[in-house]
Short mmCIF file of C-alpha atoms and ligand atoms in Angstrom, two decimals:
data_model
loop_
_atom_site.label_atom_id
_atom_site.label_comp_id
_atom_site.label_asym_id
_atom_site.label_seq_id
_atom_site.Cartn_x
_atom_site.Cartn_y
_atom_site.Cartn_z
CA MET A 198 49.15 198.88 127.49
CA PRO A 199 51.39 196.21 128.72
CA VAL A 200 55.03 196.49 128.33
CA GLU A 201 56.26 194.02 125.77
CA PRO A 202 58.91 192.05 127.59
CA VAL A 203 62.60 192.77 126.56
CA LEU A 204 65.10 189.88 126.57
CA HIS A 205 68.62 190.03 128.12
CA GLN A 206 71.00 187.19 127.99
CA LEU A 207 73.17 186.64 130.82
CA THR A 208 76.19 184.41 130.70
CA ILE A 209 77.08 182.41 133.93
CA PRO A 210 80.37 180.22 134.65
CA THR A 211 79.78 176.70 135.65
CA PRO A 212 82.26 174.15 137.15
CA PHE A 213 81.28 171.58 134.27
CA ALA A 214 83.20 170.77 131.05
CA VAL A 215 80.56 172.38 129.13
CA GLY A 216 81.58 175.99 130.24
CA ASP A 217 79.35 179.01 130.58
CA VAL A 218 75.62 178.72 130.65
CA HIS A 219 73.28 181.28 129.26
CA ILE A 220 70.53 182.46 131.39
CA TYR A 221 67.79 184.84 130.11
CA VAL A 222 65.71 187.69 131.61
CA LEU A 223 62.37 188.66 129.81
CA LYS A 224 61.79 192.29 131.27
CA GLY A 225 58.31 193.68 131.08
CA ASP A 226 55.55 194.50 133.61
CA THR A 227 56.62 191.01 135.07
CA VAL A 228 60.20 190.01 135.52
CA THR A 229 61.00 186.40 134.28
CA LEU A 230 64.16 184.58 134.90
CA VAL A 231 64.66 181.48 132.36
CA ASP A 232 67.08 179.41 134.23
CA THR A 233 69.25 180.33 136.90
CA GLY A 234 72.91 178.94 136.62
CA PRO A 235 74.53 176.53 138.78
CA ARG A 236 74.52 176.82 142.74
CA THR A 237 78.18 177.89 143.29
CA LYS A 238 79.54 181.12 144.82
CA GLU A 239 81.06 182.49 141.40
CA ALA A 240 77.39 181.65 139.48
CA TRP A 241 75.87 183.63 141.95
CA GLU A 242 78.05 186.70 141.85
CA SER A 243 77.93 186.51 138.32
CA VAL A 244 74.03 186.48 138.21
CA THR A 245 73.60 189.31 140.49
CA ALA A 246 76.16 191.51 139.01
CA GLN A 247 74.56 191.19 135.60
CA LEU A 248 71.10 191.62 136.84
CA SER A 249 72.40 194.66 138.42
CA ALA A 250 73.76 195.81 135.21
CA ILE A 251 70.30 195.78 133.62
CA GLY A 252 68.81 197.47 136.90
CA LEU A 253 67.51 194.62 138.77
CA GLN A 254 67.88 193.02 142.02
CA PRO A 255 67.36 189.22 142.72
CA GLU A 256 64.09 190.21 144.79
CA ASP A 257 62.74 191.85 141.28
CA ILE A 258 62.66 188.30 139.76
CA ASP A 259 58.84 187.42 139.80
CA GLN A 260 59.01 184.08 138.15
CA ILE A 261 61.51 181.66 137.05
CA VAL A 262 60.91 178.92 134.23
CA LEU A 263 63.18 176.24 134.06
CA THR A 264 64.16 174.79 130.58
CA HIS A 265 65.18 171.57 132.36
CA HIS A 266 66.61 170.40 135.91
CA HIS A 267 70.33 170.21 135.05
CA ALA A 268 72.61 171.63 137.40
CA ASP A 269 74.07 174.16 135.15
CA HIS A 270 70.47 175.43 134.55
CA ALA A 271 68.70 174.70 137.73
CA GLY A 272 70.89 175.18 140.55
CA LEU A 273 70.44 178.50 141.94
CA VAL A 274 66.45 178.06 142.28
CA GLU A 275 66.79 178.31 146.19
CA GLU A 276 68.34 181.90 146.03
CA PHE A 277 65.04 183.32 144.42
CA ARG A 278 62.75 181.97 147.00
CA HIS A 279 60.11 184.83 146.58
CA ALA A 280 59.76 183.91 142.93
CA VAL A 281 57.21 181.41 141.44
CA LEU A 282 59.20 178.43 140.17
CA TYR A 283 57.65 176.96 137.02
CA SER A 284 58.89 173.62 135.57
CA HIS A 285 57.61 170.78 133.55
CA GLN A 286 56.26 168.07 135.92
CA ASP A 287 58.81 165.51 134.64
CA SER A 288 61.76 167.54 135.80
CA ASP A 289 60.14 167.70 139.31
CA ARG A 290 61.58 164.64 140.60
CA PHE A 291 64.96 165.58 140.00
CA LEU A 292 64.54 169.21 141.39
CA THR A 293 63.13 167.35 144.70
CA ARG A 294 65.23 164.40 144.69
CA THR A 295 63.27 162.63 147.27
CA GLN A 296 64.76 159.28 149.14
CA SER A 297 62.34 157.22 147.27
CA PHE A 298 62.96 158.51 143.99
CA MET A 299 67.01 158.24 144.52
CA ASP A 300 66.54 154.70 145.75
CA MET A 301 64.41 153.97 142.48
CA HIS A 302 67.22 156.01 140.37
CA ASP A 303 69.95 153.72 141.68
CA PHE A 304 67.69 150.60 141.35
CA PHE A 305 67.06 151.42 137.84
CA TYR A 306 70.50 152.01 136.91
CA ARG A 307 71.90 149.12 138.19
CA GLU A 308 69.19 146.92 136.61
CA PHE A 309 69.63 148.92 133.15
CA PHE A 310 73.65 148.60 133.25
CA LYS A 311 73.17 144.79 133.86
CA GLN A 312 71.04 144.46 130.86
CA LEU A 313 73.59 146.40 128.82
CA GLY A 314 76.28 144.16 129.66
CA LEU A 315 78.28 146.34 132.22
CA PRO A 316 80.56 144.21 134.33
CA GLU A 317 79.95 144.39 138.16
CA ALA A 318 83.06 146.48 138.73
CA TYR A 319 81.55 149.29 136.74
CA LEU A 320 78.23 149.37 138.64
CA ALA A 321 80.22 151.44 141.51
CA LEU A 322 79.95 154.26 138.76
CA ILE A 323 76.26 154.81 139.30
CA GLU A 324 77.58 156.73 142.56
CA LYS A 325 79.73 158.92 140.45
CA MET A 326 77.00 159.58 138.01
CA LYS A 327 75.23 161.66 140.74
CA ASP A 328 78.04 164.29 141.05
CA PRO A 329 76.31 166.50 138.61
CA LEU A 330 73.58 166.68 140.87
CA LYS A 331 75.44 168.36 143.37
CA PRO A 332 75.38 171.83 142.51
CA MET A 333 71.52 171.86 142.55
CA GLY A 334 69.25 173.64 144.64
CA ASN A 335 66.54 171.62 146.56
CA ARG A 336 63.15 173.18 145.83
CA GLY A 337 60.34 171.43 143.60
CA ALA A 338 58.14 173.76 141.33
CA ASP A 339 55.60 175.76 142.55
CA ALA A 340 53.40 175.21 139.45
CA TYR A 341 53.95 172.73 136.38
CA ILE A 342 54.07 173.92 132.83
CA THR A 343 53.17 172.02 129.52
CA GLU A 344 52.69 172.43 126.12
CA GLY A 345 50.94 175.60 124.74
CA ASP A 346 50.83 177.09 128.34
CA THR A 347 51.41 180.88 128.83
CA LEU A 348 52.68 182.62 131.72
CA PRO A 349 51.57 185.71 133.75
CA GLY A 350 52.93 188.65 132.11
CA LEU A 351 54.70 187.12 129.16
CA ASP A 352 52.17 187.71 126.44
CA GLY A 353 53.17 186.34 123.01
CA TRP A 354 55.31 183.72 124.49
CA ARG A 355 54.08 179.88 124.93
CA VAL A 356 55.56 176.80 126.22
CA ILE A 357 56.79 174.07 123.64
CA GLU A 358 57.43 170.77 125.12
CA THR A 359 60.90 169.61 123.63
CA HIS A 360 61.87 166.63 125.64
CA GLY A 361 65.07 164.35 124.92
CA HIS A 362 68.17 165.92 126.35
CA SER A 363 66.20 165.34 129.59
CA GLN A 364 62.69 164.36 130.22
CA GLY A 365 60.53 167.71 130.97
CA HIS A 366 62.77 169.78 128.84
CA VAL A 367 60.67 172.90 127.54
CA SER A 368 61.40 175.84 125.26
CA LEU A 369 59.73 179.34 125.18
CA SER A 370 58.71 180.54 121.65
CA SER A 371 57.25 183.83 120.60
CA ALA A 372 56.92 185.31 117.02
CA GLY A 373 60.10 183.90 115.63
CA GLU A 374 62.18 183.81 118.54
CA MET A 375 62.94 180.65 120.84
CA ILE A 376 64.63 180.23 124.22
CA GLY A 377 65.57 176.62 123.58
CA GLY A 378 67.68 175.51 126.78
CA ASP A 379 69.75 172.95 125.41
CA ILE A 380 67.77 171.35 122.82
CA LEU A 381 69.59 172.69 119.72
CA LEU A 382 73.18 174.02 120.37
CA GLY A 383 75.30 175.56 117.39
CA HIS A 384 78.59 174.05 118.28
CA ILE A 385 77.93 170.72 119.94
CA SER A 386 74.93 168.06 119.61
CA SER A 387 72.97 167.69 122.82
CA ASN A 388 72.95 164.32 124.31
CA PRO A 389 69.76 162.19 124.60
CA LEU A 390 70.25 161.28 128.39
CA ILE A 391 68.51 158.03 129.69
CA GLU A 392 66.40 158.64 132.85
CA PRO A 393 64.58 156.54 134.90
CA PRO A 394 61.21 155.42 134.00
CA PHE A 395 57.92 157.46 135.73
CA GLY A 396 56.45 154.23 137.10
CA ILE A 397 57.40 150.70 138.18
CA ASN A 398 55.57 149.07 135.35
CA THR A 399 56.26 151.73 132.86
CA PRO A 400 59.19 151.33 130.14
CA ARG A 401 61.80 153.70 130.25
CA PRO A 402 61.65 156.83 127.95
CA VAL A 403 63.40 156.56 124.52
CA PRO A 404 65.10 160.13 124.75
CA GLN A 405 66.92 159.64 121.04
CA LEU A 406 63.40 159.32 119.54
CA GLN A 407 62.03 161.98 121.79
CA TYR A 408 64.90 164.50 120.85
CA ASN A 409 64.55 163.76 116.94
CA ASP A 410 60.80 164.65 117.54
CA SER A 411 61.53 167.76 119.28
CA LEU A 412 64.06 168.78 116.59
CA LYS A 413 61.23 167.97 113.88
CA LYS A 414 58.81 169.94 116.06
CA ILE A 415 61.15 173.20 116.09
CA ALA A 416 61.81 172.67 112.57
CA ALA A 417 57.94 173.00 111.77
CA LEU A 418 57.77 176.21 113.95
CA ASN A 419 60.88 177.46 112.08
CA PRO A 420 61.95 180.04 114.52
CA GLY A 421 64.23 183.03 113.15
CA ARG A 422 66.44 182.61 116.10
CA VAL A 423 67.29 180.03 118.97
CA TRP A 424 68.91 181.29 122.20
CA THR A 425 70.96 178.51 123.57
CA GLY A 426 72.00 177.45 126.71
CA HIS A 427 75.51 177.42 125.60
CA GLY A 428 77.29 179.10 122.76
CA ASP A 429 76.14 181.43 119.91
CA PRO A 430 72.41 181.93 119.09
CA VAL A 431 71.31 179.77 116.17
CA LEU A 432 70.04 181.89 113.56
CA GLN A 433 69.55 179.39 110.88
CA PRO A 434 67.95 176.40 112.88
CA LEU A 435 66.44 174.45 109.90
CA PRO A 436 69.99 173.67 108.20
CA LEU A 437 71.15 172.71 111.51
CA ILE A 438 68.54 170.51 112.46
CA GLN A 439 68.75 168.88 109.07
CA GLU A 440 72.56 168.10 109.62
CA ARG A 441 71.73 166.91 113.15
CA LEU A 442 69.21 164.35 112.14
CA LYS A 443 71.48 163.48 109.26
CA LYS A 444 74.32 162.84 111.34
CA GLN A 445 72.37 160.71 113.88
CA HIS A 446 71.24 158.75 111.08
CA GLU A 447 74.61 157.82 109.88
CA ARG A 448 76.05 157.19 113.00
CA ALA A 449 73.21 154.73 113.82
CA MET A 450 74.01 153.08 110.45
CA LEU A 451 77.54 152.83 111.36
CA VAL A 452 76.28 150.82 114.56
CA LYS A 453 74.11 148.99 112.48
CA SER A 454 77.32 147.79 110.29
CA MET A 455 79.12 146.72 113.62
CA LEU A 456 76.45 144.52 114.51
CA ALA A 457 76.49 142.66 111.28
CA ASP A 458 80.07 141.74 112.27
CA LYS A 459 78.96 140.21 115.48
CA GLU A 460 76.17 139.97 118.18
CA THR A 461 77.07 142.15 120.88
CA THR A 462 75.95 143.67 124.08
CA ALA A 463 75.28 147.55 124.48
CA PHE A 464 78.39 148.11 126.62
CA GLU A 465 80.75 146.20 124.05
CA LEU A 466 79.40 148.72 121.42
CA CYS A 467 80.07 151.57 123.85
CA GLN A 468 83.69 150.49 124.34
CA LYS A 469 84.12 150.30 120.41
CA LEU A 470 82.28 153.82 119.79
CA PHE A 471 83.86 155.67 122.90
CA PRO A 472 87.27 153.73 123.53
CA SER A 473 88.74 156.21 125.69
CA LEU A 474 85.85 158.25 126.88
CA PHE A 475 83.75 155.52 128.13
CA LYS A 476 85.46 155.28 131.59
CA LYS A 477 85.44 158.98 132.38
CA GLN A 478 81.71 159.47 131.14
CA LEU A 479 80.12 156.31 131.41
CA GLY A 480 76.50 157.72 131.67
CA LEU A 481 76.78 160.08 128.63
CA THR A 482 78.65 157.23 126.23
CA LEU A 483 76.13 154.64 127.45
CA SER A 484 73.21 157.06 126.75
CA GLU A 485 74.75 158.01 123.37
CA THR A 486 75.23 154.21 122.52
CA MET A 487 71.58 153.28 123.74
CA GLY A 488 70.30 156.33 121.78
CA GLN A 489 71.59 154.47 118.58
CA LEU A 490 70.09 151.18 119.50
CA ASP A 491 66.85 152.56 120.40
CA TYR A 492 66.95 154.37 117.21
CA LEU A 493 67.80 151.29 114.88
CA LEU A 494 65.28 149.06 117.09
CA ALA A 495 62.29 151.54 116.41
CA ASN A 496 63.17 151.64 112.73
CA GLY A 497 63.48 147.72 112.46
CA GLU A 498 67.00 147.69 111.50
CA ILE A 499 68.11 145.52 114.33
CA LYS A 500 66.51 143.36 116.97
CA GLU A 501 67.16 141.74 120.37
CA ALA A 502 68.35 138.48 120.04
CA GLY A 503 68.13 136.97 123.57
CA LEU A 504 70.26 137.35 126.74
CA ALA A 505 73.85 136.43 127.59
CA HIS A 506 74.42 136.55 131.34
CA GLY A 507 71.54 138.77 131.83
CA ALA A 508 72.67 141.18 129.10
CA ILE A 509 70.83 141.98 126.05
CA ILE A 510 72.33 140.94 123.06
CA TYR A 511 71.39 143.03 119.50
CA ARG A 512 71.84 141.65 116.12
CA ALA A 513 71.17 143.60 112.72
CA GLU A 514 68.35 142.54 110.88
CA GLY A 515 68.67 140.16 108.10
CA VAL A 516 72.24 139.20 109.26
CA THR A 517 72.52 135.61 109.40
CA GLU A 518 73.87 134.07 112.41
CA LYS A 519 77.60 133.19 112.54
CA VAL A 520 78.72 129.61 113.35
ZN1 ZN B 828 73.40 172.70 130.17
#
């Protein structure tokens, strides 16, 4: 008889504003680590001490499943060289960070930020946006996982694609339990971060819409508990999901009302929505702003009304032009 995997939560310090990250061990005949923590000395000491407390050495980890590529979740992959590394294919470009990808990454953000109306002076911040990539390992996946996949020794668990917070974000689901990475957090709403497109002539992904679809997918699965990447497990996912979707819709409608007063660029909106935060957290706040615009565009609430100095101008539908 195979041994039913037992779930252990480990809590690991990170150098990021988000605070500690939770990673998970599923210990059965096969030992699976879900996420690794960031690549810092403190995190590694914490991981090894907590593994030891449940009778494991790092060498005992047979396989790693990454919920997503962010450094707080995927930083220590190189410390588990012997373990098979699984991630979604769409996470792999950030795990390997080849020169050609990073060149494309910088080019994409430069052009994209111009379209959002960002003044030239701010384009230097693209370099700063790469800071969170520093505490990452440099190791691509050994095998890709996708919707519905099962993993060796993890009977009853399957992979659910939950894209949005990042491209390639996945969760693991089993009989009412879900390990959800950062797709649903109890204490904060998770950011739909803009990532570069997957091909030269491919449009960029629209993470806010993906994120909402992922929340609806989780609601349909209706797990009894979501083990999170940060904060307490979510014991009542359904009302939280409904609240998250409602709040996002309300925020989008607020953005629409701001567009009714004036045609504006995404960067102008971002400054209004995040007057003090935008300089410190440019990538995050622009992603958040763009998320609301993508949502409104997809629902026909606003439209693109042309270009001004290379920047897209947005206008609320049905609102007449001011003279
Ligand atoms: Zn995280």
